[in-house]
Coordinates of C-alpha atoms and ligand atoms in Angstrom, one line a residue:
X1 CA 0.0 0.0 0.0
X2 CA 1.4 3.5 -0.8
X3 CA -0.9 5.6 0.4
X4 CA -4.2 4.9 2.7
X5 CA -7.1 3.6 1.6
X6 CA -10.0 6.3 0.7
X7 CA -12.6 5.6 3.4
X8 CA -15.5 8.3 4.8
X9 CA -16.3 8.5 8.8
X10 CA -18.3 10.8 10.2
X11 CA -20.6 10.7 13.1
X12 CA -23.6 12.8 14.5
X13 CA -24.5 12.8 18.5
X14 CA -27.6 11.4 19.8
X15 CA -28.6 14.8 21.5
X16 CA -32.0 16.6 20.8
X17 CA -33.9 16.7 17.5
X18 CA -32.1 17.0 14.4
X19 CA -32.2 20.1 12.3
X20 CA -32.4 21.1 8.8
X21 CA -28.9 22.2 10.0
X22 CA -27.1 18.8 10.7
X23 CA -29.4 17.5 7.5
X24 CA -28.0 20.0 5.0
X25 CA -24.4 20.0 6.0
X26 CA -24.2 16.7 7.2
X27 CA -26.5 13.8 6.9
X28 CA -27.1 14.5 2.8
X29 CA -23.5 14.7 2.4
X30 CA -22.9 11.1 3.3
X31 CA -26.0 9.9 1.5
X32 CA -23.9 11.6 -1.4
X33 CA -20.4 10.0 -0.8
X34 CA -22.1 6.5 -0.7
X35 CA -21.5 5.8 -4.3
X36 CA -17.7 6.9 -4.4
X37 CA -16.3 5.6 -0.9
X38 CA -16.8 2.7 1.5
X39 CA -18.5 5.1 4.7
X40 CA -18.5 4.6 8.4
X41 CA -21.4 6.5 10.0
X42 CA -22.0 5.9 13.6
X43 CA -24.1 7.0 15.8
X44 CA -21.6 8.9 19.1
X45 CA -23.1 7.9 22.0
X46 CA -20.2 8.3 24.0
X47 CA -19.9 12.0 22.9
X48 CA -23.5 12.6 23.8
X49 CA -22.5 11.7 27.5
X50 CA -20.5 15.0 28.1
X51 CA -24.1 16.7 28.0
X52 CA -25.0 14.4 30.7
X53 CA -28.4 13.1 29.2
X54 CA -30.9 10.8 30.7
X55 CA -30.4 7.1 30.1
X56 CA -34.1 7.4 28.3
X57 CA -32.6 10.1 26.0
X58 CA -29.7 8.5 25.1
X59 CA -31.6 5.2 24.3
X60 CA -34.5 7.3 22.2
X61 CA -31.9 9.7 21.0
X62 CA -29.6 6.7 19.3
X63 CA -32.5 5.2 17.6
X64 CA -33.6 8.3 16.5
X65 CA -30.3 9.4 14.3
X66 CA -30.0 5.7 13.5
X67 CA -33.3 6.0 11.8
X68 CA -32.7 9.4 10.2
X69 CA -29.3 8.0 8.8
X70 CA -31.7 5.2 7.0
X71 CA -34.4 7.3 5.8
X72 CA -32.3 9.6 4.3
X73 CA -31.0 6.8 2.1
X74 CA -27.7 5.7 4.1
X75 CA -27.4 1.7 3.0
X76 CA -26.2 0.1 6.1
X77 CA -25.6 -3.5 3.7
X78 CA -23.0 -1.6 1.7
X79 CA -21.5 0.9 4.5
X80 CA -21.6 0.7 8.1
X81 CA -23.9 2.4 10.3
X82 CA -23.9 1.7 14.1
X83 CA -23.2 3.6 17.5
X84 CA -20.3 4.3 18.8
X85 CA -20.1 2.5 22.2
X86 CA -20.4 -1.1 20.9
X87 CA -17.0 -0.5 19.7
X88 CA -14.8 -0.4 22.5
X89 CA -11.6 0.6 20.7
X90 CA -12.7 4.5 20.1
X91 CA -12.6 4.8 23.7
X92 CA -9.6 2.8 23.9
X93 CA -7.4 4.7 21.5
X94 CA -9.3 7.9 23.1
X95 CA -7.5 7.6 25.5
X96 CA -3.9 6.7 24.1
X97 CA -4.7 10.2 21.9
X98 CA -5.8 11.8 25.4
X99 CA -1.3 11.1 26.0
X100 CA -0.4 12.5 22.9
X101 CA -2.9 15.4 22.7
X102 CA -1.6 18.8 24.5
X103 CA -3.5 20.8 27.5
X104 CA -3.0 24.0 24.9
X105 CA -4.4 22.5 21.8
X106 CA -7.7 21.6 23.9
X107 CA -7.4 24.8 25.7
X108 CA -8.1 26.9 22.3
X109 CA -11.3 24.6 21.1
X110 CA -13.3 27.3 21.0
X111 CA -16.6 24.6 21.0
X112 CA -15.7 24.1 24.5
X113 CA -15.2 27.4 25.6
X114 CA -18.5 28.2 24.3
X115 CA -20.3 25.1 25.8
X116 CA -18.2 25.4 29.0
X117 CA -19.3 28.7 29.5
X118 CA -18.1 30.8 32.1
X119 CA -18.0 27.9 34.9
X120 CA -15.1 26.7 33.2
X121 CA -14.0 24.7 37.0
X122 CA -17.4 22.9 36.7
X123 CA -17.3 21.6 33.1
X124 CA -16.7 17.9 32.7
X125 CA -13.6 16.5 31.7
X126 CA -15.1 14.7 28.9
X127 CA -16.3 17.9 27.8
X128 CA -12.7 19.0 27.4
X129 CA -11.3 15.9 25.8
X130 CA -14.4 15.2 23.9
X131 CA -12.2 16.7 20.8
X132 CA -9.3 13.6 21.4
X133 CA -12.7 10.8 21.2
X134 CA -13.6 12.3 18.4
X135 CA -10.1 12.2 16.8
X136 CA -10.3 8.4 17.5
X137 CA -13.2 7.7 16.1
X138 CA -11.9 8.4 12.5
X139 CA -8.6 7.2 13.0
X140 CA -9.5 3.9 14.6
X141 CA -10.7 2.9 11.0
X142 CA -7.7 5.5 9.3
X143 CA -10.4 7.1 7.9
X144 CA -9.0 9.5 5.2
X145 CA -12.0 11.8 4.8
X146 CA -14.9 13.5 6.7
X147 CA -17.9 14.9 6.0
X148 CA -19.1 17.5 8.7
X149 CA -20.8 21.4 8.8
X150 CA -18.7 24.2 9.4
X151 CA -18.6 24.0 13.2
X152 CA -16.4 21.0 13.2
X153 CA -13.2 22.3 11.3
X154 CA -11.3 23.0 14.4
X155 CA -11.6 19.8 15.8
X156 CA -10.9 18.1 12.0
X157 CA -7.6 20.2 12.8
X158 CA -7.0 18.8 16.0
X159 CA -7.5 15.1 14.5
X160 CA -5.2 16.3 12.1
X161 CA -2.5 18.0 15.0
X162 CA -3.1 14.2 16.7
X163 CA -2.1 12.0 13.7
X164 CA 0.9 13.8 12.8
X165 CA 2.3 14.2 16.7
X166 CA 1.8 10.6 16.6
X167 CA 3.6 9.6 13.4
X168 CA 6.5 11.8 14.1
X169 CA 6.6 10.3 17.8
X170 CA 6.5 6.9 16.6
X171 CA 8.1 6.8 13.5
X172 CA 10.9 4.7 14.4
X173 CA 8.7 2.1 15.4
X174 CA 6.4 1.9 12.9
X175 CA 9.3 1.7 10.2
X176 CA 10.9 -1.2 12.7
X177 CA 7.3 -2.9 12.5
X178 CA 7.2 -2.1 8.9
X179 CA 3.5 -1.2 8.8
X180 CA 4.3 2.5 7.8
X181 CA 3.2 4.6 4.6
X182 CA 5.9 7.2 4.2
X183 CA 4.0 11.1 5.0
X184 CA 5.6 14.1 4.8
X185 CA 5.7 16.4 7.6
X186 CA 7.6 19.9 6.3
X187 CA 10.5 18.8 4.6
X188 CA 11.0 15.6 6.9
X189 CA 9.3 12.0 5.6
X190 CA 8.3 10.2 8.4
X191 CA 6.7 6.5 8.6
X192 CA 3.5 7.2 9.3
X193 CA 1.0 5.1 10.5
X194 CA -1.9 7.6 10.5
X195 CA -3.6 9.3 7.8
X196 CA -3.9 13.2 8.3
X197 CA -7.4 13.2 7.7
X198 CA -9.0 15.5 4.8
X199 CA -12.3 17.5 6.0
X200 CA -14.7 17.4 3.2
X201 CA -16.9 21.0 4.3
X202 CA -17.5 22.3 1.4
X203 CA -21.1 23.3 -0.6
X204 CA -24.0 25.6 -0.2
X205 CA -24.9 24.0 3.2
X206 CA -21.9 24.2 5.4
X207 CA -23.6 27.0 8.0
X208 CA -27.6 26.6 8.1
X209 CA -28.4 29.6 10.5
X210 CA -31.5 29.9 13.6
X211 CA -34.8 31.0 11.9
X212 CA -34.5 33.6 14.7
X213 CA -31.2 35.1 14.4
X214 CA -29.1 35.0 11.1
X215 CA -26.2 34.9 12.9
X216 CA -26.6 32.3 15.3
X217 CA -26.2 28.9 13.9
X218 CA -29.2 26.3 14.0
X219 CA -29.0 24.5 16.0
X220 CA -30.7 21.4 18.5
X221 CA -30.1 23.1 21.6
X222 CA -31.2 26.5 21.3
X223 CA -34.1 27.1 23.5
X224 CA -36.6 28.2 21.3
X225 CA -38.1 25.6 18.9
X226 CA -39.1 28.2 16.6
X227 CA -35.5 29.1 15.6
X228 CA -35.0 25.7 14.2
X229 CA -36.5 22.7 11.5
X230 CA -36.5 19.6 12.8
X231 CA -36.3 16.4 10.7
X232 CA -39.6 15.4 12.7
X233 CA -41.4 18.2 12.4
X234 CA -45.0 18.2 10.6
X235 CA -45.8 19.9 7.4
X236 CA -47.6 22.5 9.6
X237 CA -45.0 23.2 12.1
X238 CA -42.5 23.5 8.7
X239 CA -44.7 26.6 7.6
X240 CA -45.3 28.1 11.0
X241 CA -41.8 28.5 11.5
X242 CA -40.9 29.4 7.9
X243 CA -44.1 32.3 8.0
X244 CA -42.3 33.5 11.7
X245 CA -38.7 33.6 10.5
X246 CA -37.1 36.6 11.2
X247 CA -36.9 38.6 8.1
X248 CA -36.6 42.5 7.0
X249 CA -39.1 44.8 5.2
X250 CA -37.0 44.7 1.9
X251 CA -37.6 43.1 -1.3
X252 CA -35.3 40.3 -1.8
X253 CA -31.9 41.4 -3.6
X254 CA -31.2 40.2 -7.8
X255 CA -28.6 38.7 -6.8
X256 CA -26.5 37.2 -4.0
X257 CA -24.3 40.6 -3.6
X258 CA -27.3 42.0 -2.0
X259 CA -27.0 40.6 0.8
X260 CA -24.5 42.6 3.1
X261 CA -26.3 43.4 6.2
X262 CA -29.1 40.6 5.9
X263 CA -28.1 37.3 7.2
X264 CA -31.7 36.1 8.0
X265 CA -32.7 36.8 4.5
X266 CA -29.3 35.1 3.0
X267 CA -30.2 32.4 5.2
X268 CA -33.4 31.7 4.2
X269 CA -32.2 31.7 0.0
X270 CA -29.8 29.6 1.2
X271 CA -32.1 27.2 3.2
X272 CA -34.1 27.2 -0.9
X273 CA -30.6 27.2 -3.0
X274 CA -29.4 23.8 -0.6
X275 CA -32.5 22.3 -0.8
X276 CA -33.1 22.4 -4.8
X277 CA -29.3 22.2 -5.4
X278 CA -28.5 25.3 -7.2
X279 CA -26.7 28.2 -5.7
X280 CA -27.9 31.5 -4.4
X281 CA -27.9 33.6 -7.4
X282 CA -30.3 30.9 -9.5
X283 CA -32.9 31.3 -6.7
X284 CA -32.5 35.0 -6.9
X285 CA -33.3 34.9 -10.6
X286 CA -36.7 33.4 -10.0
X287 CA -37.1 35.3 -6.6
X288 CA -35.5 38.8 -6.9
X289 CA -37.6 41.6 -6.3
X290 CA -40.3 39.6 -4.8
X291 CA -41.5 40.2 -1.0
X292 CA -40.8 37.6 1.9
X293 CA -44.9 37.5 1.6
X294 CA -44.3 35.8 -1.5
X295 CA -40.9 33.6 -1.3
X296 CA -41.8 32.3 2.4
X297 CA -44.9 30.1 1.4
X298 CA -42.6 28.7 -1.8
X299 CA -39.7 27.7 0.8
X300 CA -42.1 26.4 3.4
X301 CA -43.6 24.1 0.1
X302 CA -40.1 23.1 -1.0
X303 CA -38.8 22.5 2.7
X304 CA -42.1 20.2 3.1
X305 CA -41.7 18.3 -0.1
X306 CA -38.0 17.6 0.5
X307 CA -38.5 16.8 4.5
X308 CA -42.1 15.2 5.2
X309 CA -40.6 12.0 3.3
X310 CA -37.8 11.4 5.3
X311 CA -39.8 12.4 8.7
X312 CA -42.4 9.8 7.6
X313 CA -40.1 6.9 6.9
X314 CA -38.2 7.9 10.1
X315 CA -41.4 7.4 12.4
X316 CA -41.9 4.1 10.4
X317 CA -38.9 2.5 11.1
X318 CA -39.2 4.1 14.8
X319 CA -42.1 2.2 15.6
X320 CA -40.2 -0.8 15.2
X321 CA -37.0 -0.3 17.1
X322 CA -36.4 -3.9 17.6
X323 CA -35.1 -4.0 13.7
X324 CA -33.0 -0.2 14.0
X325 CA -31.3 -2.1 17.3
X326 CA -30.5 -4.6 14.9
X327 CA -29.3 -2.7 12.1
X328 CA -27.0 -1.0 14.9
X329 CA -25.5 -4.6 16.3
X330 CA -24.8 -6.0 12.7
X331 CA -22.7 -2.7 12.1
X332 CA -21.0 -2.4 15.2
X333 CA -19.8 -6.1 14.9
X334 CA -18.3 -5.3 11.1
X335 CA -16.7 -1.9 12.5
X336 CA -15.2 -3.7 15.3
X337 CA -13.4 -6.1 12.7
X338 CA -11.8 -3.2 11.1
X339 CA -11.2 -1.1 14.1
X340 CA -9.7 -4.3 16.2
X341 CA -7.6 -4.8 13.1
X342 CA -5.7 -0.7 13.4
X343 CA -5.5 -1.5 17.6
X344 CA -3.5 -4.3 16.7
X345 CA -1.0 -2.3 15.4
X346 CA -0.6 0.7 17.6
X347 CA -0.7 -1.9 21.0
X348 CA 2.3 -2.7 19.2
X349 CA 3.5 0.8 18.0
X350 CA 3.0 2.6 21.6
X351 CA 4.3 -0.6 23.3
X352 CA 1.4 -2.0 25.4
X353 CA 1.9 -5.2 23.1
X354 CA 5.1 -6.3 22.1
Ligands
AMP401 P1 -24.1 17.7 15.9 O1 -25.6 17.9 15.9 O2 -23.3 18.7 16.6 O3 -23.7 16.3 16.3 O4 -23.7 17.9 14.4 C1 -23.8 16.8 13.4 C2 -23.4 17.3 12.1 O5 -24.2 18.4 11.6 C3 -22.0 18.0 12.1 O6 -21.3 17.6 10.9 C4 -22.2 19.4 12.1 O7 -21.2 20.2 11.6 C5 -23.5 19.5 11.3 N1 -24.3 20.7 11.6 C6 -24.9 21.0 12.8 N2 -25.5 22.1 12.8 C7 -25.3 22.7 11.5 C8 -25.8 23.8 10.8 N3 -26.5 24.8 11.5 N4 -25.4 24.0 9.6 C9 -24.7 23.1 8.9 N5 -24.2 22.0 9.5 C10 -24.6 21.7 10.8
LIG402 N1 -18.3 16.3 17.1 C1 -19.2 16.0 16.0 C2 -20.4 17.0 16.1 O1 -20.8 17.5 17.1 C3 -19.7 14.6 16.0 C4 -18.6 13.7 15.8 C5 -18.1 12.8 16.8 C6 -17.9 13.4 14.6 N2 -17.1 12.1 16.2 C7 -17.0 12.4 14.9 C8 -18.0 14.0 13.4 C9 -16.1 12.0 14.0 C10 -17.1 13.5 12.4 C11 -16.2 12.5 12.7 O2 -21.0 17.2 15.1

């Protein structure tokens, strides 16, 4: 092998109702990837634990992304689809990456300054290493690229940060083992055992904003329902929220320079551009000049046609969650092939095998 094997990972957490946000720039990204790349997409439990949820939630909560992941069109026959904690190793190399991982690089996560808030003393410390769990879960499969919305970057960089520390610490081993793949790092070639991990963020729907606030992201936990769509919602909720967005009394803009100083309404073309697939300036052609009185009802009929099929397939296959449990055990038993296969190796690299 010279270089790694192209594989997708990514993984969405079991907390709250998901949006139109982790939908757009996420879940119909890896529906997308299926027919180029063998995918891993997993359910992270364990990451849903720094949020401390009840063991109800977290039971309902993992079905429930399980079953979006389906009725979005995931295939769990061809890919792997399963929750994170039937697969021991993440938490396993979590931990080995929680000995190479520096206090300063978690320090500047600015996802955990925001969550951590001010009571910085009373956060968890899964909260804070959350980042080095996450880092494992690709790299326990040396996953070379990962899907994700724009909020993730920084800890993609991390995971990047943690593969190359660990190459460059290891090197000599893994070229004494001879299960390296020569990487570069600056002018150096080191063995590495680690691919540095490529994010894939790109598209129209990398940043889905609140309903309420155009620049706020959407998101499952903000307290008001009305600033986000839910995958779940019904056709009227869908229009409610669409009909209150926040908006301003201008016409909408020919084209998508006229946006400075309007994020709700950018948001909103952007919400139609991401769901039809064209970009921002192709909705503007049909749209510009009109009122929101006339563009809302046309997004909240477009929003409904793309969502109510997914919702309705979701609450099928959530009436029967004795098949999504098994859907989730059949994957967790192939991903634990493939990850037992990579902790094989770094026992041996890090010496806790010989
Ligand atoms: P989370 O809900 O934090 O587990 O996020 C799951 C996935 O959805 C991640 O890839 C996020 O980057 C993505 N995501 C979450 N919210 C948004 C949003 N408002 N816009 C675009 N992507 C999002
Ligand atoms: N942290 C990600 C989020 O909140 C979820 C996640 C956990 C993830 N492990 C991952 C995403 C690995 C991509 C790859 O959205």
């Amino acid at each position: 092998m010279s270089s790694f094997e192209p594989l997708v990972f990514s993984g969405v957490q079991p907390t709250g109702n998901l949006t139109l946000g982790n939908y757009l720039g996420a879940i119909r990204k890896f529906v997308a990837l299926q027919d180029n790349y063998d995918c891993i997409y997993c359910v992270v439990d364990l990451h849903a634990l720094t949020v401390n949820p009840s063991p109800a939630e977290l039971i309902n909560g993992t079905r429930s992304i399980a079953a979006a992941y389906l009725a979005s069109g995931i295939d769990p026959v061809k890919h792997i689809v399963f929750n994170q904690s039937r697969v021991y190793q993440h938490a396993e190399l979590a931990w080995i990456f929680n000995c190479v991982a520096r206090m300063g690089w978690l320090s500047r996560m600015t996802q955990f300054k925001e969550k951590a808030g001010k009571d910085r003393e009373n956060a968890s410390v899964g909260l804070f290493a959350y980042p080095n769990l996450m880092a494992a879960d690709i790299l326990v499969y040396r996953a070379t690229h990962v899907p994700v919305g724009d909020d993730q970057k920084q800890h993609l960089e991390l995971a990047r940060d943690i593969a190359q520390k660990f190459n460059n610490d290891y090197s000599e081993r893994i070229g004494e083992l001879g299960i390296g793949i020569p990487v570069e790092v600056g002018d150096e070639t080191v063995n590495g055992y680690l691919p540095i991990t490529e994010p894939l963020i790109e598209g129209p729907a990398t940043r889905i904003m609140s309903l309420r606030d155009g620049t706020k992201k959407m998101s499952k936990s903000d307290p008001s329902d009305l600033s986000r769509i839910n995958l779940t919602d019904t056709s009227d909720d869908i229009a409610k929220k669409i009909r209150k967005a926040k908006t301003d009394p201008e016409a909408l803009p020919s084209d998508s320079g006229g946006f400075e100083g309007r994020p709700e309404a950018e948001n909103l073309v952007n919400i139609y551009a991401a769901l039809t697939g064209t970009s921002m300036d192709a909705v503007l052609k049909d749209f510009g000049g009109q009122q929101f009185s006339a563009f809302k009802p046309a997004l909240a009929d477009l929003a409904v046609e793309k969502l109510s099929p997914i919702a309705d397939e979701m609450r099928r296959l959530l009436a029967d969650p004795g098949h999504i449990d098994a859907v989730l055990a059949d994957g967790g038993e192939r991903a634990s092939v493939l990850a037992e296969k990579t902790m094989v190796d770094i026992r041996r690299i890090v010496g806790l095998s010989a």
